PDB file of C-alpha atoms and ligand atoms in Angstrom:
ATOM      1  CA  MET A1257      53.435 -47.526  63.619  1.00  0.00           C
ATOM      2  CA  THR A1258      56.220 -45.003  63.091  1.00  0.00           C
ATOM      3  CA  GLY A1259      59.905 -45.057  62.199  1.00  0.00           C
ATOM      4  CA  LYS A1260      61.564 -45.670  58.871  1.00  0.00           C
ATOM      5  CA  ALA A1261      61.285 -48.324  56.156  1.00  0.00           C
ATOM      6  CA  ASP A1262      63.212 -48.855  52.931  1.00  0.00           C
ATOM      7  CA  TYR A1263      60.103 -50.036  51.052  1.00  0.00           C
ATOM      8  CA  LEU A1264      56.314 -49.853  51.200  1.00  0.00           C
ATOM      9  CA  VAL A1265      54.571 -52.374  48.962  1.00  0.00           C
ATOM     10  CA  ILE A1266      51.045 -51.197  48.068  1.00  0.00           C
ATOM     11  CA  GLY A1267      49.055 -54.332  47.243  1.00  0.00           C
ATOM     12  CA  GLY A1268      51.580 -56.171  49.439  1.00  0.00           C
ATOM     13  CA  CYS A1269      49.139 -58.995  50.274  1.00  0.00           C
ATOM     14  CA  GLY A1270      48.520 -59.852  46.629  1.00  0.00           C
ATOM     15  CA  PHE A1271      50.319 -62.373  44.417  1.00  0.00           C
ATOM     16  CA  LEU A1272      53.113 -60.093  43.191  1.00  0.00           C
ATOM     17  CA  GLY A1273      53.144 -57.865  46.278  1.00  0.00           C
ATOM     18  CA  ARG A1274      53.800 -60.709  48.706  1.00  0.00           C
ATOM     19  CA  HIS A1275      56.631 -62.081  46.561  1.00  0.00           C
ATOM     20  CA  LEU A1276      58.094 -58.569  46.400  1.00  0.00           C
ATOM     21  CA  CYS A1277      57.954 -58.232  50.193  1.00  0.00           C
ATOM     22  CA  GLU A1278      59.659 -61.597  50.686  1.00  0.00           C
ATOM     23  CA  HIS A1279      62.435 -60.920  48.154  1.00  0.00           C
ATOM     24  CA  LEU A1280      63.072 -57.462  49.626  1.00  0.00           C
ATOM     25  CA  LEU A1281      63.491 -59.011  53.072  1.00  0.00           C
ATOM     26  CA  GLN A1282      65.943 -61.548  51.614  1.00  0.00           C
ATOM     27  CA  ARG A1283      67.988 -58.639  50.260  1.00  0.00           C
ATOM     28  CA  GLY A1284      68.145 -57.114  53.734  1.00  0.00           C
ATOM     29  CA  TYR A1285      65.654 -54.288  53.267  1.00  0.00           C
ATOM     30  CA  SER A1286      63.043 -53.197  55.802  1.00  0.00           C
ATOM     31  CA  VAL A1287      59.531 -53.689  54.424  1.00  0.00           C
ATOM     32  CA  ARG A1288      55.964 -52.525  54.995  1.00  0.00           C
ATOM     33  CA  ALA A1289      52.977 -54.033  53.228  1.00  0.00           C
ATOM     34  CA  PHE A1290      49.836 -51.988  52.554  1.00  0.00           C
ATOM     35  CA  ASP A1291      46.670 -53.704  51.389  1.00  0.00           C
ATOM     36  CA  ILE A1292      42.930 -53.599  51.784  1.00  0.00           C
ATOM     37  CA  ARG A1293      43.059 -57.167  53.164  1.00  0.00           C
ATOM     38  CA  LYS A1294      45.595 -59.255  55.061  1.00  0.00           C
ATOM     39  CA  THR A1295      46.348 -62.636  53.511  1.00  0.00           C
ATOM     40  CA  PHE A1296      49.442 -63.855  55.368  1.00  0.00           C
ATOM     41  CA  ASP A1297      51.609 -63.364  58.444  1.00  0.00           C
ATOM     42  CA  ASN A1298      55.269 -62.483  58.584  1.00  0.00           C
ATOM     43  CA  ASP A1299      56.927 -61.119  61.738  1.00  0.00           C
ATOM     44  CA  LYS A1300      59.484 -59.190  59.706  1.00  0.00           C
ATOM     45  CA  ILE A1301      56.894 -57.178  57.740  1.00  0.00           C
ATOM     46  CA  ASP A1302      54.919 -54.238  59.151  1.00  0.00           C
ATOM     47  CA  PHE A1303      51.369 -54.558  57.807  1.00  0.00           C
ATOM     48  CA  TYR A1304      49.161 -51.549  57.153  1.00  0.00           C
ATOM     49  CA  ILE A1305      45.598 -52.545  56.310  1.00  0.00           C
ATOM     50  CA  GLY A1306      43.794 -49.784  54.443  1.00  0.00           C
ATOM     51  CA  ASP A1307      42.389 -48.476  51.194  1.00  0.00           C
ATOM     52  CA  LEU A1308      44.575 -46.868  48.542  1.00  0.00           C
ATOM     53  CA  CYS A1309      41.767 -44.349  48.078  1.00  0.00           C
ATOM     54  CA  SER A1310      41.903 -43.198  51.719  1.00  0.00           C
ATOM     55  CA  GLU A1311      44.222 -40.270  52.354  1.00  0.00           C
ATOM     56  CA  GLU A1312      44.521 -41.099  56.037  1.00  0.00           C
ATOM     57  CA  ASP A1313      45.301 -44.804  55.479  1.00  0.00           C
ATOM     58  CA  VAL A1314      47.946 -44.130  52.833  1.00  0.00           C
ATOM     59  CA  LEU A1315      49.644 -41.216  54.563  1.00  0.00           C
ATOM     60  CA  THR A1316      50.085 -43.221  57.763  1.00  0.00           C
ATOM     61  CA  ALA A1317      51.793 -46.028  55.851  1.00  0.00           C
ATOM     62  CA  LEU A1318      54.053 -43.663  53.858  1.00  0.00           C
ATOM     63  CA  GLU A1319      55.634 -41.991  56.866  1.00  0.00           C
ATOM     64  CA  GLY A1320      59.419 -42.576  56.856  1.00  0.00           C
ATOM     65  CA  VAL A1321      59.419 -44.643  53.631  1.00  0.00           C
ATOM     66  CA  THR A1322      62.133 -44.281  50.957  1.00  0.00           C
ATOM     67  CA  CYS A1323      60.589 -46.197  48.045  1.00  0.00           C
ATOM     68  CA  VAL A1324      57.065 -47.307  47.157  1.00  0.00           C
ATOM     69  CA  PHE A1325      56.102 -50.244  44.969  1.00  0.00           C
ATOM     70  CA  HIS A1326      52.551 -49.746  43.678  1.00  0.00           C
ATOM     71  CA  CYS A1327      51.112 -53.109  42.688  1.00  0.00           C
ATOM     72  CA  ALA A1328      47.524 -52.795  43.933  1.00  0.00           C
ATOM     73  CA  SER A1329      44.664 -53.140  41.488  1.00  0.00           C
ATOM     74  CA  PRO A1330      41.157 -54.539  41.410  1.00  0.00           C
ATOM     75  CA  SER A1331      41.103 -57.923  39.672  1.00  0.00           C
ATOM     76  CA  PRO A1332      41.172 -57.538  35.853  1.00  0.00           C
ATOM     77  CA  LEU A1333      38.281 -60.022  35.793  1.00  0.00           C
ATOM     78  CA  SER A1334      35.988 -57.747  37.823  1.00  0.00           C
ATOM     79  CA  ASN A1335      35.126 -55.715  34.703  1.00  0.00           C
ATOM     80  CA  ASN A1336      34.025 -52.858  36.980  1.00  0.00           C
ATOM     81  CA  ARG A1337      34.932 -49.671  35.109  1.00  0.00           C
ATOM     82  CA  ALA A1338      34.064 -47.350  38.006  1.00  0.00           C
ATOM     83  CA  LEU A1339      36.161 -49.356  40.466  1.00  0.00           C
ATOM     84  CA  PHE A1340      39.144 -49.524  38.073  1.00  0.00           C
ATOM     85  CA  HIS A1341      38.953 -45.759  37.651  1.00  0.00           C
ATOM     86  CA  LYS A1342      38.612 -45.109  41.365  1.00  0.00           C
ATOM     87  CA  VAL A1343      41.551 -47.324  42.414  1.00  0.00           C
ATOM     88  CA  ASN A1344      43.914 -47.291  39.430  1.00  0.00           C
ATOM     89  CA  VAL A1345      43.507 -43.663  38.390  1.00  0.00           C
ATOM     90  CA  GLU A1346      42.247 -41.650  41.372  1.00  0.00           C
ATOM     91  CA  GLY A1347      44.037 -43.848  43.928  1.00  0.00           C
ATOM     92  CA  THR A1348      47.309 -43.454  42.022  1.00  0.00           C
ATOM     93  CA  LYS A1349      46.949 -39.660  41.822  1.00  0.00           C
ATOM     94  CA  LEU A1350      46.319 -39.583  45.570  1.00  0.00           C
ATOM     95  CA  LEU A1351      49.319 -41.837  46.206  1.00  0.00           C
ATOM     96  CA  ILE A1352      51.630 -39.531  44.250  1.00  0.00           C
ATOM     97  CA  SER A1353      50.464 -36.400  46.060  1.00  0.00           C
ATOM     98  CA  LEU A1354      50.880 -38.148  49.421  1.00  0.00           C
ATOM     99  CA  CYS A1355      54.337 -39.508  48.490  1.00  0.00           C
ATOM    100  CA  LYS A1356      55.408 -35.923  47.861  1.00  0.00           C
ATOM    101  CA  LYS A1357      53.829 -34.749  51.115  1.00  0.00           C
ATOM    102  CA  ALA A1358      55.552 -37.535  53.085  1.00  0.00           C
ATOM    103  CA  GLY A1359      58.943 -36.980  51.405  1.00  0.00           C
ATOM    104  CA  VAL A1360      59.046 -40.384  49.658  1.00  0.00           C
ATOM    105  CA  LYS A1361      61.762 -40.288  46.977  1.00  0.00           C
ATOM    106  CA  LYS A1362      60.931 -43.194  44.645  1.00  0.00           C
ATOM    107  CA  LEU A1363      57.852 -44.820  43.128  1.00  0.00           C
ATOM    108  CA  VAL A1364      57.842 -48.010  41.055  1.00  0.00           C
ATOM    109  CA  LEU A1365      54.549 -48.815  39.336  1.00  0.00           C
ATOM    110  CA  THR A1366      53.525 -52.285  38.233  1.00  0.00           C
ATOM    111  CA  SER A1367      51.981 -51.453  34.895  1.00  0.00           C
ATOM    112  CA  SER A1368      51.040 -54.002  32.233  1.00  0.00           C
ATOM    113  CA  ALA A1369      52.256 -54.919  28.759  1.00  0.00           C
ATOM    114  CA  SER A1370      48.608 -54.681  27.696  1.00  0.00           C
ATOM    115  CA  VAL A1371      48.986 -50.867  27.605  1.00  0.00           C
ATOM    116  CA  VAL A1372      50.418 -51.241  24.072  1.00  0.00           C
ATOM    117  CA  TYR A1373      48.145 -54.089  22.921  1.00  0.00           C
ATOM    118  CA  GLU A1374      45.272 -53.490  20.509  1.00  0.00           C
ATOM    119  CA  GLY A1375      44.328 -57.044  19.606  1.00  0.00           C
ATOM    120  CA  ASN A1376      47.068 -57.853  17.071  1.00  0.00           C
ATOM    121  CA  ASN A1377      50.098 -60.003  17.858  1.00  0.00           C
ATOM    122  CA  ILE A1378      53.221 -58.103  18.858  1.00  0.00           C
ATOM    123  CA  GLN A1379      56.556 -59.928  18.720  1.00  0.00           C
ATOM    124  CA  GLY A1380      59.792 -58.282  19.823  1.00  0.00           C
ATOM    125  CA  GLY A1381      57.851 -55.098  20.663  1.00  0.00           C
ATOM    126  CA  LYS A1382      59.897 -52.418  22.373  1.00  0.00           C
ATOM    127  CA  GLU A1383      58.986 -49.656  24.773  1.00  0.00           C
ATOM    128  CA  ASP A1384      58.707 -47.124  21.954  1.00  0.00           C
ATOM    129  CA  LEU A1385      55.385 -48.703  20.894  1.00  0.00           C
ATOM    130  CA  PRO A1386      52.561 -46.163  21.356  1.00  0.00           C
ATOM    131  CA  TYR A1387      49.889 -46.660  23.982  1.00  0.00           C
ATOM    132  CA  ALA A1388      46.879 -48.549  22.620  1.00  0.00           C
ATOM    133  CA  ALA A1389      44.460 -46.067  21.037  1.00  0.00           C
ATOM    134  CA  LYS A1390      41.694 -48.600  21.652  1.00  0.00           C
ATOM    135  CA  PRO A1391      42.479 -50.421  24.907  1.00  0.00           C
ATOM    136  CA  ILE A1392      41.064 -53.945  25.009  1.00  0.00           C
ATOM    137  CA  ASP A1393      39.054 -53.450  28.228  1.00  0.00           C
ATOM    138  CA  PRO A1394      38.336 -50.970  31.062  1.00  0.00           C
ATOM    139  CA  TYR A1395      41.135 -52.481  33.168  1.00  0.00           C
ATOM    140  CA  THR A1396      43.696 -51.719  30.447  1.00  0.00           C
ATOM    141  CA  GLU A1397      42.211 -48.273  29.844  1.00  0.00           C
ATOM    142  CA  THR A1398      42.973 -47.389  33.471  1.00  0.00           C
ATOM    143  CA  LYS A1399      46.414 -49.068  33.417  1.00  0.00           C
ATOM    144  CA  ILE A1400      47.341 -46.694  30.557  1.00  0.00           C
ATOM    145  CA  LEU A1401      46.096 -43.620  32.431  1.00  0.00           C
ATOM    146  CA  GLN A1402      47.801 -44.819  35.598  1.00  0.00           C
ATOM    147  CA  GLU A1403      51.142 -45.316  33.863  1.00  0.00           C
ATOM    148  CA  GLN A1404      50.955 -41.914  32.189  1.00  0.00           C
ATOM    149  CA  ILE A1405      50.221 -40.254  35.547  1.00  0.00           C
ATOM    150  CA  VAL A1406      53.118 -42.015  37.282  1.00  0.00           C
ATOM    151  CA  LEU A1407      55.684 -41.286  34.557  1.00  0.00           C
ATOM    152  CA  ALA A1408      54.593 -37.640  34.288  1.00  0.00           C
ATOM    153  CA  ALA A1409      55.155 -37.264  38.047  1.00  0.00           C
ATOM    154  CA  ASN A1410      58.883 -37.950  37.669  1.00  0.00           C
ATOM    155  CA  SER A1411      60.833 -34.839  38.707  1.00  0.00           C
ATOM    156  CA  SER A1412      64.195 -33.662  39.981  1.00  0.00           C
ATOM    157  CA  ASP A1413      63.373 -34.834  43.511  1.00  0.00           C
ATOM    158  CA  PHE A1414      60.745 -37.563  42.986  1.00  0.00           C
ATOM    159  CA  TYR A1415      61.788 -40.472  40.798  1.00  0.00           C
ATOM    160  CA  THR A1416      59.338 -42.772  39.054  1.00  0.00           C
ATOM    161  CA  VAL A1417      59.486 -45.789  36.751  1.00  0.00           C
ATOM    162  CA  ALA A1418      56.955 -48.324  35.412  1.00  0.00           C
ATOM    163  CA  VAL A1419      57.492 -52.050  34.890  1.00  0.00           C
ATOM    164  CA  ARG A1420      55.245 -53.813  32.376  1.00  0.00           C
ATOM    165  CA  PRO A1421      54.787 -57.575  32.800  1.00  0.00           C
ATOM    166  CA  HIS A1422      52.120 -59.515  30.956  1.00  0.00           C
ATOM    167  CA  GLY A1423      50.920 -62.870  32.347  1.00  0.00           C
ATOM    168  CA  ILE A1424      52.736 -63.670  35.582  1.00  0.00           C
ATOM    169  CA  PHE A1425      53.038 -67.287  36.741  1.00  0.00           C
ATOM    170  CA  GLY A1426      54.600 -69.072  39.699  1.00  0.00           C
ATOM    171  CA  PRO A1427      53.887 -70.240  43.241  1.00  0.00           C
ATOM    172  CA  ARG A1428      50.630 -68.940  44.786  1.00  0.00           C
ATOM    173  CA  ASP A1429      49.374 -67.579  41.436  1.00  0.00           C
ATOM    174  CA  PRO A1430      45.681 -66.820  42.091  1.00  0.00           C
ATOM    175  CA  HIS A1431      44.864 -65.827  38.500  1.00  0.00           C
ATOM    176  CA  LEU A1432      46.397 -67.586  35.505  1.00  0.00           C
ATOM    177  CA  VAL A1433      46.513 -71.272  36.439  1.00  0.00           C
ATOM    178  CA  PRO A1434      43.368 -71.330  38.644  1.00  0.00           C
ATOM    179  CA  THR A1435      41.347 -69.479  35.977  1.00  0.00           C
ATOM    180  CA  THR A1436      42.635 -71.706  33.170  1.00  0.00           C
ATOM    181  CA  ALA A1437      42.077 -74.885  35.197  1.00  0.00           C
ATOM    182  CA  GLY A1438      38.582 -73.678  36.202  1.00  0.00           C
ATOM    183  CA  LEU A1439      37.636 -73.122  32.562  1.00  0.00           C
ATOM    184  CA  ALA A1440      38.987 -76.514  31.578  1.00  0.00           C
ATOM    185  CA  ARG A1441      37.058 -78.188  34.426  1.00  0.00           C
ATOM    186  CA  ARG A1442      33.861 -76.574  33.155  1.00  0.00           C
ATOM    187  CA  GLY A1443      34.545 -77.900  29.668  1.00  0.00           C
ATOM    188  CA  LYS A1444      35.164 -74.427  28.272  1.00  0.00           C
ATOM    189  CA  PHE A1445      38.520 -75.142  26.706  1.00  0.00           C
ATOM    190  CA  LYS A1446      37.214 -76.797  23.591  1.00  0.00           C
ATOM    191  CA  TYR A1447      37.162 -73.741  21.375  1.00  0.00           C
ATOM    192  CA  ILE A1448      39.881 -71.645  19.747  1.00  0.00           C
ATOM    193  CA  ILE A1449      39.694 -67.894  19.277  1.00  0.00           C
ATOM    194  CA  GLY A1450      41.558 -67.011  16.074  1.00  0.00           C
ATOM    195  CA  ASP A1451      43.726 -69.565  14.252  1.00  0.00           C
ATOM    196  CA  GLY A1452      45.334 -71.022  17.393  1.00  0.00           C
ATOM    197  CA  LYS A1453      48.500 -69.010  16.839  1.00  0.00           C
ATOM    198  CA  ASN A1454      47.776 -66.109  19.164  1.00  0.00           C
ATOM    199  CA  LEU A1455      50.878 -65.082  21.058  1.00  0.00           C
ATOM    200  CA  VAL A1456      50.910 -64.643  24.818  1.00  0.00           C
ATOM    201  CA  ASP A1457      53.830 -63.580  26.954  1.00  0.00           C
ATOM    202  CA  PHE A1458      54.243 -65.178  30.381  1.00  0.00           C
ATOM    203  CA  THR A1459      56.868 -64.211  32.917  1.00  0.00           C
ATOM    204  CA  TYR A1460      57.942 -66.147  35.995  1.00  0.00           C
ATOM    205  CA  ILE A1461      57.172 -64.328  39.242  1.00  0.00           C
ATOM    206  CA  ASP A1462      60.820 -64.233  40.426  1.00  0.00           C
ATOM    207  CA  ASN A1463      61.850 -62.490  37.195  1.00  0.00           C
ATOM    208  CA  VAL A1464      59.064 -59.920  37.595  1.00  0.00           C
ATOM    209  CA  VAL A1465      60.148 -59.297  41.189  1.00  0.00           C
ATOM    210  CA  HIS A1466      63.822 -59.057  40.177  1.00  0.00           C
ATOM    211  CA  GLY A1467      62.960 -56.475  37.500  1.00  0.00           C
ATOM    212  CA  HIS A1468      61.016 -54.387  40.004  1.00  0.00           C
ATOM    213  CA  ILE A1469      63.805 -54.433  42.587  1.00  0.00           C
ATOM    214  CA  LEU A1470      66.476 -53.555  40.009  1.00  0.00           C
ATOM    215  CA  ALA A1471      64.296 -50.695  38.732  1.00  0.00           C
ATOM    216  CA  SER A1472      63.909 -49.347  42.275  1.00  0.00           C
ATOM    217  CA  GLU A1473      67.619 -49.627  42.980  1.00  0.00           C
ATOM    218  CA  LYS A1474      68.474 -47.777  39.763  1.00  0.00           C
ATOM    219  CA  LEU A1475      66.056 -44.892  40.394  1.00  0.00           C
ATOM    220  CA  GLY A1476      67.874 -41.738  41.478  1.00  0.00           C
ATOM    221  CA  LYS A1477      69.195 -38.378  40.402  1.00  0.00           C
ATOM    222  CA  ASP A1478      70.154 -38.304  36.692  1.00  0.00           C
ATOM    223  CA  SER A1479      69.416 -42.018  36.282  1.00  0.00           C
ATOM    224  CA  PRO A1480      68.302 -42.928  32.741  1.00  0.00           C
ATOM    225  CA  VAL A1481      65.496 -45.143  34.080  1.00  0.00           C
ATOM    226  CA  CYS A1482      63.615 -42.184  35.619  1.00  0.00           C
ATOM    227  CA  GLY A1483      60.269 -41.418  33.977  1.00  0.00           C
ATOM    228  CA  LYS A1484      60.448 -44.511  31.735  1.00  0.00           C
ATOM    229  CA  ALA A1485      58.465 -47.716  31.250  1.00  0.00           C
ATOM    230  CA  TYR A1486      60.084 -51.132  30.772  1.00  0.00           C
ATOM    231  CA  HIS A1487      58.598 -54.333  29.404  1.00  0.00           C
ATOM    232  CA  ILE A1488      59.596 -57.386  31.361  1.00  0.00           C
ATOM    233  CA  THR A1489      59.526 -60.886  29.942  1.00  0.00           C
ATOM    234  CA  ASN A1490      61.163 -64.306  30.297  1.00  0.00           C
ATOM    235  CA  ASP A1491      62.245 -64.580  26.696  1.00  0.00           C
ATOM    236  CA  GLU A1492      60.073 -65.426  23.708  1.00  0.00           C
ATOM    237  CA  PRO A1493      56.255 -65.335  23.827  1.00  0.00           C
ATOM    238  CA  ILE A1494      54.386 -68.614  23.305  1.00  0.00           C
ATOM    239  CA  TYR A1495      51.384 -69.642  21.237  1.00  0.00           C
ATOM    240  CA  PHE A1496      48.223 -69.872  23.322  1.00  0.00           C
TER     241      PHE A1496
HETATM  242  P1  NAD B2797      46.469 -59.477  43.087  1.00  0.00           P
HETATM  243  O1  NAD B2797      44.997 -59.354  42.895  1.00  0.00           O
HETATM  244  O2  NAD B2797      46.983 -60.772  43.597  1.00  0.00           O
HETATM  245  O3  NAD B2797      47.005 -58.306  44.021  1.00  0.00           O
HETATM  246  C1  NAD B2797      46.489 -57.007  44.008  1.00  0.00           C
HETATM  247  C2  NAD B2797      46.350 -56.555  45.442  1.00  0.00           C
HETATM  248  O4  NAD B2797      45.845 -55.217  45.445  1.00  0.00           O
HETATM  249  C3  NAD B2797      45.352 -57.413  46.242  1.00  0.00           C
HETATM  250  O5  NAD B2797      45.979 -57.956  47.392  1.00  0.00           O
HETATM  251  C4  NAD B2797      44.245 -56.438  46.604  1.00  0.00           C
HETATM  252  O6  NAD B2797      43.665 -56.683  47.875  1.00  0.00           O
HETATM  253  C5  NAD B2797      44.989 -55.105  46.570  1.00  0.00           C
HETATM  254  N1  NAD B2797      44.073 -53.987  46.383  1.00  0.00           N
HETATM  255  C6  NAD B2797      43.085 -53.858  45.467  1.00  0.00           C
HETATM  256  N2  NAD B2797      42.436 -52.706  45.632  1.00  0.00           N
HETATM  257  C7  NAD B2797      43.030 -52.072  46.683  1.00  0.00           C
HETATM  258  C8  NAD B2797      42.799 -50.844  47.343  1.00  0.00           C
HETATM  259  N3  NAD B2797      41.810 -50.013  46.973  1.00  0.00           N
HETATM  260  N4  NAD B2797      43.594 -50.511  48.383  1.00  0.00           N
HETATM  261  C9  NAD B2797      44.588 -51.349  48.796  1.00  0.00           C
HETATM  262  N5  NAD B2797      44.849 -52.526  48.208  1.00  0.00           N
HETATM  263  C10 NAD B2797      44.072 -52.889  47.171  1.00  0.00           C
HETATM  264  O7  NAD B2797      47.119 -59.127  41.680  1.00  0.00           O
HETATM  265  P2  NAD B2797      48.621 -59.331  41.175  1.00  0.00           P
HETATM  266  O8  NAD B2797      48.624 -60.403  40.152  1.00  0.00           O
HETATM  267  O9  NAD B2797      49.555 -59.441  42.326  1.00  0.00           O
HETATM  268  O10 NAD B2797      48.834 -57.958  40.391  1.00  0.00           O
HETATM  269  C11 NAD B2797      49.649 -56.939  40.922  1.00  0.00           C
HETATM  270  C12 NAD B2797      49.810 -55.844  39.888  1.00  0.00           C
HETATM  271  O11 NAD B2797      50.402 -56.392  38.713  1.00  0.00           O
HETATM  272  C13 NAD B2797      48.516 -55.171  39.435  1.00  0.00           C
HETATM  273  O12 NAD B2797      48.740 -53.781  39.309  1.00  0.00           O
HETATM  274  C14 NAD B2797      48.252 -55.752  38.062  1.00  0.00           C
HETATM  275  O13 NAD B2797      47.598 -54.818  37.250  1.00  0.00           O
HETATM  276  C15 NAD B2797      49.666 -56.001  37.580  1.00  0.00           C
HETATM  277  N6  NAD B2797      49.779 -57.068  36.584  1.00  0.00           N
HETATM  278  C16 NAD B2797      49.522 -58.362  36.937  1.00  0.00           C
HETATM  279  C17 NAD B2797      49.666 -59.366  35.978  1.00  0.00           C
HETATM  280  C18 NAD B2797      49.414 -60.816  36.328  1.00  0.00           C
HETATM  281  O14 NAD B2797      49.496 -61.674  35.424  1.00  0.00           O
HETATM  282  N7  NAD B2797      49.127 -61.172  37.574  1.00  0.00           N
HETATM  283  C19 NAD B2797      50.064 -59.042  34.678  1.00  0.00           C
HETATM  284  C20 NAD B2797      50.315 -57.717  34.353  1.00  0.00           C
HETATM  285  C21 NAD B2797      50.178 -56.727  35.326  1.00  0.00           C
END
């Protein structure tokens, strides 16, 4: 496929990516979805099935695109350090170099609030918190590296920003509710880690999408959002 598109959503067949595609269409934008698998049909979206780690696949999808949302990642539950590194770190480096080659102007990364989490409750934490010196798992380790790479790539003619949700919930959630319900069904919800007052932050999918779209619309020359990371949340965290 050739021509132009306002947005390319990498990971566009995933939970967040599909919602992003659908909201972008509602706002009148032209949309491409790039993913390693196809999970739904929509006549208004141009689908590009490929691997983020393949130069040829990514470059084809980037042609004529103004802004990229990068929300592809292996599942955090996979616990596969090599795969996280390959996709989240090397795949992101490749994406940035190909964005520049293809003349893409903007890149919005879906990062994670876990990049500042070291195992102790954080309440009211702001973006000036340092990255976790001891990330809680290999997934988070690569989300930190990925975010650093994306923010460092911001320049006078390539604008980048990172959005940091924590637990996302809403329609078609494949992670939070199914995993929690699965554990409960297997009788594994009868123990408490800590004193039962651990804080967890959940954000509704539409708010996460809205934050991403606003971030992309604000990216541009001399914009204060360029090269920065933003936490996104509903309001107060809850005890979990
Ligand atoms: P998801 O698993 O539903 O979607 C991720 C998509 O990435 C999938 O469709 C998958 O096929 C695709 N993908 C994986 N490897 C790929 C590759 N090599 N090439 C192309 N596509 C590939 O996950 P999600 O919940 O939609 O998460 C989206 C982003 O949000 C991720 O970056 C994740 O780290 C981040 N995030 C999610 C949550 C959450 O609670 N869901 C919280 C914080 C951050």
